[in-house]
Amino acid sequence: GQNIDQPTEMTATEGAIVQINCTYQTSGFNGLFWYQQHAGEAPTFLSYNVLDGLEEKGRFSSFLSRSKGYSYLLLKELQMKDSASYLCAVTIPGGSYIPTFGRGTSLIVHP
Amino acid sequence: EADIYQTPRYLVIGTGKKITLECSQTMGHDKMYWYQQDPGMELHLIHYSYGVNSTEKGDLSSESTVSRIRTEHFPLTLESARPSHTSQYLCASRPNSGNTIYFGEGSWLTVV
């Protein structure tokens, strides 16, 4: 089976930087997604990493190391609206590219 | 922005009732998915479709059924709802080229 691990909950201060880690053990690897999900809403796409390295997109960056089965999402200049659940998901070859999701990390940003 | 719609958004029904959750997308995506998500838990794939007349069961065993008669429409049906079916159901679709999956706003189902 596929296993994706993320911390359950994190807290941070407005204006700070936070790093949300994700480790995975899967039968192969094609790519890794990060999604943001506010309470009671649908997940929204943040990033998709296929190759090793850091990809930056505004205040959000995502890093991938395929050899270590590891990714992180970096959020800079935190805002209150960043309080949400952040979902890590992995797609594998031959799996029809359907992502398998972790439980998500609930991020609480306080003033 | 993706155009994928789910109805109803919220529903409370009695045990034994039949319910169909509607999902429509206007983007011409061939691939569509249904996920089930309990609060604070991971999304579990329950059904998917590669296109018209194609449906497959996902990783999580589900007593629901789906159909795909038209590209834009992927309804999910529970023939006889039970309290254990209480959950959020998320419909999603993926472009024919590209990996991003777009989600609808979800349907919250409560069975009493």
PDB file of C-alpha atoms in Angstrom:
ATOM      1  CA  GLY A   1       0.000   0.000   0.000  1.00  0.00           C
ATOM      2  CA  GLN A   2       0.891   3.644  -0.154  1.00  0.00           C
ATOM      3  CA  ASN A   3       1.849   5.556   2.971  1.00  0.00           C
ATOM      4  CA  ILE A   4       1.967   9.334   3.264  1.00  0.00           C
ATOM      5  CA  ASP A   5       2.869  11.028   6.542  1.00  0.00           C
ATOM      6  CA  GLN A   6       2.355  14.618   7.599  1.00  0.00           C
ATOM      7  CA  PRO A   7       2.215  16.294  11.004  1.00  0.00           C
ATOM      8  CA  THR A   8      -1.336  16.537  12.242  1.00  0.00           C
ATOM      9  CA  GLU A   9      -1.259  20.117  13.396  1.00  0.00           C
ATOM     10  CA  MET A  10       1.036  23.126  13.388  1.00  0.00           C
ATOM     11  CA  THR A  11       0.715  26.633  14.737  1.00  0.00           C
ATOM     12  CA  ALA A  12       2.533  29.778  13.640  1.00  0.00           C
ATOM     13  CA  THR A  13       2.434  33.515  14.050  1.00  0.00           C
ATOM     14  CA  GLU A  14       1.185  35.983  11.471  1.00  0.00           C
ATOM     15  CA  GLY A  15       4.085  37.255   9.369  1.00  0.00           C
ATOM     16  CA  ALA A  16       6.295  34.271  10.144  1.00  0.00           C
ATOM     17  CA  ILE A  17       7.528  31.405   7.967  1.00  0.00           C
ATOM     18  CA  VAL A  18       6.333  27.821   8.385  1.00  0.00           C
ATOM     19  CA  GLN A  19       7.493  24.584   6.787  1.00  0.00           C
ATOM     20  CA  ILE A  20       5.082  21.657   6.470  1.00  0.00           C
ATOM     21  CA  ASN A  21       6.796  18.330   5.859  1.00  0.00           C
ATOM     22  CA  CYS A  22       5.521  15.287   4.004  1.00  0.00           C
ATOM     23  CA  THR A  23       7.200  11.886   3.744  1.00  0.00           C
ATOM     24  CA  TYR A  24       5.968   9.093   1.543  1.00  0.00           C
ATOM     25  CA  GLN A  25       6.571   5.398   0.971  1.00  0.00           C
ATOM     26  CA  THR A  26       4.947   4.346  -2.259  1.00  0.00           C
ATOM     27  CA  SER A  27       5.347   1.675  -4.909  1.00  0.00           C
ATOM     28  CA  GLY A  28       6.889   4.057  -7.404  1.00  0.00           C
ATOM     29  CA  PHE A  29       6.578   7.784  -7.832  1.00  0.00           C
ATOM     30  CA  ASN A  30       5.303  10.066 -10.532  1.00  0.00           C
ATOM     31  CA  GLY A  31       4.631  13.382  -8.834  1.00  0.00           C
ATOM     32  CA  LEU A  32       3.622  15.075  -5.599  1.00  0.00           C
ATOM     33  CA  PHE A  33       0.793  17.538  -5.062  1.00  0.00           C
ATOM     34  CA  TRP A  34       0.145  20.091  -2.366  1.00  0.00           C
ATOM     35  CA  TYR A  35      -3.424  21.237  -1.865  1.00  0.00           C
ATOM     36  CA  GLN A  36      -4.911  23.796   0.523  1.00  0.00           C
ATOM     37  CA  GLN A  37      -8.269  23.059   2.110  1.00  0.00           C
ATOM     38  CA  HIS A  38     -10.182  25.522   4.252  1.00  0.00           C
ATOM     39  CA  ALA A  39     -12.671  24.059   6.690  1.00  0.00           C
ATOM     40  CA  GLY A  40     -15.816  22.910   4.947  1.00  0.00           C
ATOM     41  CA  GLU A  41     -14.466  23.709   1.497  1.00  0.00           C
ATOM     42  CA  ALA A  42     -12.937  21.772  -1.370  1.00  0.00           C
ATOM     43  CA  PRO A  43      -9.171  21.388  -1.747  1.00  0.00           C
ATOM     44  CA  THR A  44      -7.526  23.920  -4.041  1.00  0.00           C
ATOM     45  CA  PHE A  45      -4.356  23.218  -5.993  1.00  0.00           C
ATOM     46  CA  LEU A  46      -1.113  24.768  -4.776  1.00  0.00           C
ATOM     47  CA  SER A  47       1.735  22.932  -6.485  1.00  0.00           C
ATOM     48  CA  TYR A  48       2.845  19.836  -8.328  1.00  0.00           C
ATOM     49  CA  ASN A  49       6.470  18.620  -8.132  1.00  0.00           C
ATOM     50  CA  VAL A  50       7.895  16.015 -10.448  1.00  0.00           C
ATOM     51  CA  LEU A  51      11.625  16.756 -10.279  1.00  0.00           C
ATOM     52  CA  ASP A  52      13.906  17.309  -7.288  1.00  0.00           C
ATOM     53  CA  GLY A  53      14.356  20.817  -6.062  1.00  0.00           C
ATOM     54  CA  LEU A  54      12.503  23.882  -4.949  1.00  0.00           C
ATOM     55  CA  GLU A  55       9.695  25.534  -6.871  1.00  0.00           C
ATOM     56  CA  GLU A  56       8.602  28.964  -5.789  1.00  0.00           C
ATOM     57  CA  LYS A  57       5.198  30.482  -6.409  1.00  0.00           C
ATOM     58  CA  GLY A  58       4.658  33.756  -4.623  1.00  0.00           C
ATOM     59  CA  ARG A  59       4.551  33.258  -0.851  1.00  0.00           C
ATOM     60  CA  PHE A  60       4.401  29.483  -1.270  1.00  0.00           C
ATOM     61  CA  SER A  61       7.278  27.201  -2.235  1.00  0.00           C
ATOM     62  CA  SER A  62       7.393  23.426  -2.538  1.00  0.00           C
ATOM     63  CA  PHE A  63      10.458  21.207  -2.330  1.00  0.00           C
ATOM     64  CA  LEU A  64      10.917  17.614  -3.416  1.00  0.00           C
ATOM     65  CA  SER A  65      13.609  14.988  -2.813  1.00  0.00           C
ATOM     66  CA  ARG A  66      12.673  11.778  -4.571  1.00  0.00           C
ATOM     67  CA  SER A  67      15.613   9.817  -3.161  1.00  0.00           C
ATOM     68  CA  LYS A  68      14.479  10.614   0.376  1.00  0.00           C
ATOM     69  CA  GLY A  69      10.755  10.306  -0.256  1.00  0.00           C
ATOM     70  CA  TYR A  70      10.363  13.770   1.178  1.00  0.00           C
ATOM     71  CA  SER A  71       8.684  17.040   0.357  1.00  0.00           C
ATOM     72  CA  TYR A  72       7.907  20.238   2.169  1.00  0.00           C
ATOM     73  CA  LEU A  73       5.652  23.205   1.637  1.00  0.00           C
ATOM     74  CA  LEU A  74       7.074  26.525   2.749  1.00  0.00           C
ATOM     75  CA  LEU A  75       4.739  29.400   3.518  1.00  0.00           C
ATOM     76  CA  LYS A  76       6.243  32.854   3.956  1.00  0.00           C
ATOM     77  CA  GLU A  77       4.784  36.063   5.379  1.00  0.00           C
ATOM     78  CA  LEU A  78       1.956  34.127   6.948  1.00  0.00           C
ATOM     79  CA  GLN A  79      -1.501  35.642   6.912  1.00  0.00           C
ATOM     80  CA  MET A  80      -4.534  34.748   8.977  1.00  0.00           C
ATOM     81  CA  LYS A  81      -6.240  33.448   5.848  1.00  0.00           C
ATOM     82  CA  ASP A  82      -3.502  30.807   5.529  1.00  0.00           C
ATOM     83  CA  SER A  83      -5.125  28.948   8.417  1.00  0.00           C
ATOM     84  CA  ALA A  84      -6.244  25.776   6.661  1.00  0.00           C
ATOM     85  CA  SER A  85      -5.433  22.140   6.159  1.00  0.00           C
ATOM     86  CA  TYR A  86      -2.564  21.383   3.768  1.00  0.00           C
ATOM     87  CA  LEU A  87      -2.785  18.087   1.944  1.00  0.00           C
ATOM     88  CA  CYS A  88       0.127  16.197   0.477  1.00  0.00           C
ATOM     89  CA  ALA A  89      -0.735  13.714  -2.293  1.00  0.00           C
ATOM     90  CA  VAL A  90       1.367  11.375  -4.424  1.00  0.00           C
ATOM     91  CA  THR A  91       0.712   9.847  -7.836  1.00  0.00           C
ATOM     92  CA  ILE A  92       2.410   6.642  -8.927  1.00  0.00           C
ATOM     93  CA  PRO A  93       3.083   5.176 -12.375  1.00  0.00           C
ATOM     94  CA  GLY A  94       0.459   2.751 -13.561  1.00  0.00           C
ATOM     95  CA  GLY A  95      -1.950   4.136 -11.019  1.00  0.00           C
ATOM     96  CA  SER A  96      -3.755   6.130 -13.635  1.00  0.00           C
ATOM     97  CA  TYR A  97      -2.193   9.201 -12.011  1.00  0.00           C
ATOM     98  CA  ILE A  98      -4.851   9.207  -9.331  1.00  0.00           C
ATOM     99  CA  PRO A  99      -3.328  10.891  -6.285  1.00  0.00           C
ATOM    100  CA  THR A 100      -3.259   9.208  -2.898  1.00  0.00           C
ATOM    101  CA  PHE A 101      -3.753  11.763  -0.149  1.00  0.00           C
ATOM    102  CA  GLY A 102      -2.254  12.069   3.300  1.00  0.00           C
ATOM    103  CA  ARG A 103      -4.386  13.138   6.272  1.00  0.00           C
ATOM    104  CA  GLY A 104      -3.351  16.722   5.910  1.00  0.00           C
ATOM    105  CA  THR A 105      -1.713  19.180   8.286  1.00  0.00           C
ATOM    106  CA  SER A 106      -3.963  21.636  10.042  1.00  0.00           C
ATOM    107  CA  LEU A 107      -2.162  24.987  10.197  1.00  0.00           C
ATOM    108  CA  ILE A 108      -3.363  27.574  12.691  1.00  0.00           C
ATOM    109  CA  VAL A 109      -2.051  31.104  12.199  1.00  0.00           C
ATOM    110  CA  HIS A 110      -2.501  33.399  15.192  1.00  0.00           C
ATOM    111  CA  PRO A 111      -1.907  37.137  15.548  1.00  0.00           C
TER     112      PRO A 111
ATOM    113  CA  GLU B   1     -10.410  28.319 -12.008  1.00  0.00           C
ATOM    114  CA  ALA B   2     -12.153  25.046 -12.601  1.00  0.00           C
ATOM    115  CA  ASP B   3     -15.867  24.792 -13.288  1.00  0.00           C
ATOM    116  CA  ILE B   4     -17.046  21.761 -11.386  1.00  0.00           C
ATOM    117  CA  TYR B   5     -20.312  21.792  -9.513  1.00  0.00           C
ATOM    118  CA  GLN B   6     -21.868  19.596  -6.894  1.00  0.00           C
ATOM    119  CA  THR B   7     -25.410  19.457  -5.600  1.00  0.00           C
ATOM    120  CA  PRO B   8     -26.701  19.320  -2.989  1.00  0.00           C
ATOM    121  CA  ARG B   9     -24.095  21.043  -0.840  1.00  0.00           C
ATOM    122  CA  TYR B  10     -25.735  19.905   2.384  1.00  0.00           C
ATOM    123  CA  LEU B  11     -28.281  17.159   2.920  1.00  0.00           C
ATOM    124  CA  VAL B  12     -29.847  15.404   5.893  1.00  0.00           C
ATOM    125  CA  ILE B  13     -31.792  12.256   5.076  1.00  0.00           C
ATOM    126  CA  GLY B  14     -33.291   9.333   6.913  1.00  0.00           C
ATOM    127  CA  THR B  15     -31.903   5.818   7.034  1.00  0.00           C
ATOM    128  CA  GLY B  16     -32.979   3.665   4.107  1.00  0.00           C
ATOM    129  CA  LYS B  17     -33.553   6.549   1.715  1.00  0.00           C
ATOM    130  CA  LYS B  18     -32.083   6.627  -1.763  1.00  0.00           C
ATOM    131  CA  ILE B  19     -29.912   9.610  -2.586  1.00  0.00           C
ATOM    132  CA  THR B  20     -28.061  10.798  -5.667  1.00  0.00           C
ATOM    133  CA  LEU B  21     -25.262  13.328  -5.388  1.00  0.00           C
ATOM    134  CA  GLU B  22     -24.833  15.285  -8.599  1.00  0.00           C
ATOM    135  CA  CYS B  23     -21.531  16.359 -10.116  1.00  0.00           C
ATOM    136  CA  SER B  24     -21.070  18.293 -13.334  1.00  0.00           C
ATOM    137  CA  GLN B  25     -18.096  19.872 -15.042  1.00  0.00           C
ATOM    138  CA  THR B  26     -18.083  22.108 -18.075  1.00  0.00           C
ATOM    139  CA  MET B  27     -14.439  21.720 -19.029  1.00  0.00           C
ATOM    140  CA  GLY B  28     -14.721  18.611 -21.182  1.00  0.00           C
ATOM    141  CA  HIS B  29     -12.521  16.588 -18.843  1.00  0.00           C
ATOM    142  CA  ASP B  30     -12.578  12.863 -19.502  1.00  0.00           C
ATOM    143  CA  LYS B  31     -11.356  11.800 -16.071  1.00  0.00           C
ATOM    144  CA  MET B  32     -13.597  12.266 -13.068  1.00  0.00           C
ATOM    145  CA  TYR B  33     -13.388  11.079  -9.462  1.00  0.00           C
ATOM    146  CA  TRP B  34     -15.381  10.747  -6.281  1.00  0.00           C
ATOM    147  CA  TYR B  35     -13.596  11.022  -2.939  1.00  0.00           C
ATOM    148  CA  GLN B  36     -15.013  10.540   0.535  1.00  0.00           C
ATOM    149  CA  GLN B  37     -13.593  12.548   3.404  1.00  0.00           C
ATOM    150  CA  ASP B  38     -14.471  12.400   7.077  1.00  0.00           C
ATOM    151  CA  PRO B  39     -13.609  15.493   9.159  1.00  0.00           C
ATOM    152  CA  GLY B  40      -9.889  15.691   9.833  1.00  0.00           C
ATOM    153  CA  MET B  41      -9.189  12.589   7.823  1.00  0.00           C
ATOM    154  CA  GLU B  42      -7.621  11.884   4.452  1.00  0.00           C
ATOM    155  CA  LEU B  43      -9.499  11.783   1.182  1.00  0.00           C
ATOM    156  CA  HIS B  44     -10.352   8.275   0.084  1.00  0.00           C
ATOM    157  CA  LEU B  45     -11.025   7.474  -3.557  1.00  0.00           C
ATOM    158  CA  ILE B  46     -14.328   5.598  -3.929  1.00  0.00           C
ATOM    159  CA  HIS B  47     -15.013   5.784  -7.686  1.00  0.00           C
ATOM    160  CA  TYR B  48     -13.403   7.053 -10.865  1.00  0.00           C
ATOM    161  CA  SER B  49     -14.100   7.251 -14.561  1.00  0.00           C
ATOM    162  CA  TYR B  50     -11.886   7.579 -17.624  1.00  0.00           C
ATOM    163  CA  GLY B  51     -14.712   8.707 -19.841  1.00  0.00           C
ATOM    164  CA  VAL B  52     -18.223   7.924 -21.030  1.00  0.00           C
ATOM    165  CA  ASN B  53     -19.381   4.420 -20.064  1.00  0.00           C
ATOM    166  CA  SER B  54     -16.200   3.882 -17.995  1.00  0.00           C
ATOM    167  CA  THR B  55     -16.468   3.503 -14.210  1.00  0.00           C
ATOM    168  CA  GLU B  56     -14.143   1.859 -11.699  1.00  0.00           C
ATOM    169  CA  LYS B  57     -14.173   1.322  -7.958  1.00  0.00           C
ATOM    170  CA  GLY B  58     -11.534   3.092  -5.940  1.00  0.00           C
ATOM    171  CA  ASP B  59      -9.405   2.095  -2.978  1.00  0.00           C
ATOM    172  CA  LEU B  60     -12.108   2.481  -0.351  1.00  0.00           C
ATOM    173  CA  SER B  61     -14.945   0.014  -0.449  1.00  0.00           C
ATOM    174  CA  SER B  62     -18.187   1.865  -0.892  1.00  0.00           C
ATOM    175  CA  GLU B  63     -21.810   0.865  -1.131  1.00  0.00           C
ATOM    176  CA  SER B  64     -22.420   3.648  -3.585  1.00  0.00           C
ATOM    177  CA  THR B  65     -22.637   3.358  -7.365  1.00  0.00           C
ATOM    178  CA  VAL B  66     -21.801   5.786 -10.158  1.00  0.00           C
ATOM    179  CA  SER B  67     -22.652   6.238 -13.810  1.00  0.00           C
ATOM    180  CA  ARG B  68     -21.069   8.148 -16.686  1.00  0.00           C
ATOM    181  CA  ILE B  69     -23.506   8.521 -19.513  1.00  0.00           C
ATOM    182  CA  ARG B  70     -22.290  11.976 -20.514  1.00  0.00           C
ATOM    183  CA  THR B  71     -18.804  13.452 -20.304  1.00  0.00           C
ATOM    184  CA  GLU B  72     -19.872  16.342 -18.127  1.00  0.00           C
ATOM    185  CA  HIS B  73     -21.953  14.397 -15.619  1.00  0.00           C
ATOM    186  CA  PHE B  74     -20.817  11.880 -12.950  1.00  0.00           C
ATOM    187  CA  PRO B  75     -23.558  11.231 -10.374  1.00  0.00           C
ATOM    188  CA  LEU B  76     -23.076   9.097  -7.265  1.00  0.00           C
ATOM    189  CA  THR B  77     -26.005   7.106  -5.842  1.00  0.00           C
ATOM    190  CA  LEU B  78     -26.652   5.488  -2.487  1.00  0.00           C
ATOM    191  CA  GLU B  79     -29.531   3.053  -2.848  1.00  0.00           C
ATOM    192  CA  SER B  80     -30.190   2.777   0.879  1.00  0.00           C
ATOM    193  CA  ALA B  81     -28.464   5.333   3.077  1.00  0.00           C
ATOM    194  CA  ARG B  82     -27.114   4.391   6.516  1.00  0.00           C
ATOM    195  CA  PRO B  83     -25.634   6.511   9.315  1.00  0.00           C
ATOM    196  CA  SER B  84     -22.195   5.129   8.395  1.00  0.00           C
ATOM    197  CA  HIS B  85     -22.529   6.987   5.081  1.00  0.00           C
ATOM    198  CA  THR B  86     -22.442  10.312   6.892  1.00  0.00           C
ATOM    199  CA  SER B  87     -19.460  12.110   5.394  1.00  0.00           C
ATOM    200  CA  GLN B  88     -18.289  14.708   2.903  1.00  0.00           C
ATOM    201  CA  TYR B  89     -18.256  13.601  -0.726  1.00  0.00           C
ATOM    202  CA  LEU B  90     -15.928  15.438  -3.093  1.00  0.00           C
ATOM    203  CA  CYS B  91     -16.173  15.229  -6.860  1.00  0.00           C
ATOM    204  CA  ALA B  92     -13.126  16.061  -8.969  1.00  0.00           C
ATOM    205  CA  SER B  93     -11.968  16.084 -12.562  1.00  0.00           C
ATOM    206  CA  ARG B  94      -8.662  16.202 -14.414  1.00  0.00           C
ATOM    207  CA  PRO B  95      -7.747  17.723 -17.776  1.00  0.00           C
ATOM    208  CA  ASN B  96      -7.032  15.277 -20.581  1.00  0.00           C
ATOM    209  CA  SER B  97      -3.480  16.633 -20.691  1.00  0.00           C
ATOM    210  CA  GLY B  98      -2.071  17.711 -17.368  1.00  0.00           C
ATOM    211  CA  ASN B  99      -1.968  16.324 -13.866  1.00  0.00           C
ATOM    212  CA  THR B 100      -3.854  18.834 -11.727  1.00  0.00           C
ATOM    213  CA  ILE B 101      -7.081  17.579 -10.218  1.00  0.00           C
ATOM    214  CA  TYR B 102      -9.820  20.146  -9.674  1.00  0.00           C
ATOM    215  CA  PHE B 103     -12.363  19.662  -6.944  1.00  0.00           C
ATOM    216  CA  GLY B 104     -15.979  20.642  -6.584  1.00  0.00           C
ATOM    217  CA  GLU B 105     -17.134  22.297  -3.374  1.00  0.00           C
ATOM    218  CA  GLY B 106     -18.283  19.020  -1.872  1.00  0.00           C
ATOM    219  CA  SER B 107     -21.538  17.538  -0.648  1.00  0.00           C
ATOM    220  CA  TRP B 108     -22.029  17.115   3.080  1.00  0.00           C
ATOM    221  CA  LEU B 109     -24.306  14.146   3.735  1.00  0.00           C
ATOM    222  CA  THR B 110     -25.818  13.350   7.130  1.00  0.00           C
ATOM    223  CA  VAL B 111     -27.878  10.192   7.526  1.00  0.00           C
ATOM    224  CA  VAL B 112     -30.050  10.061  10.626  1.00  0.00           C
TER     225      VAL B 112
END
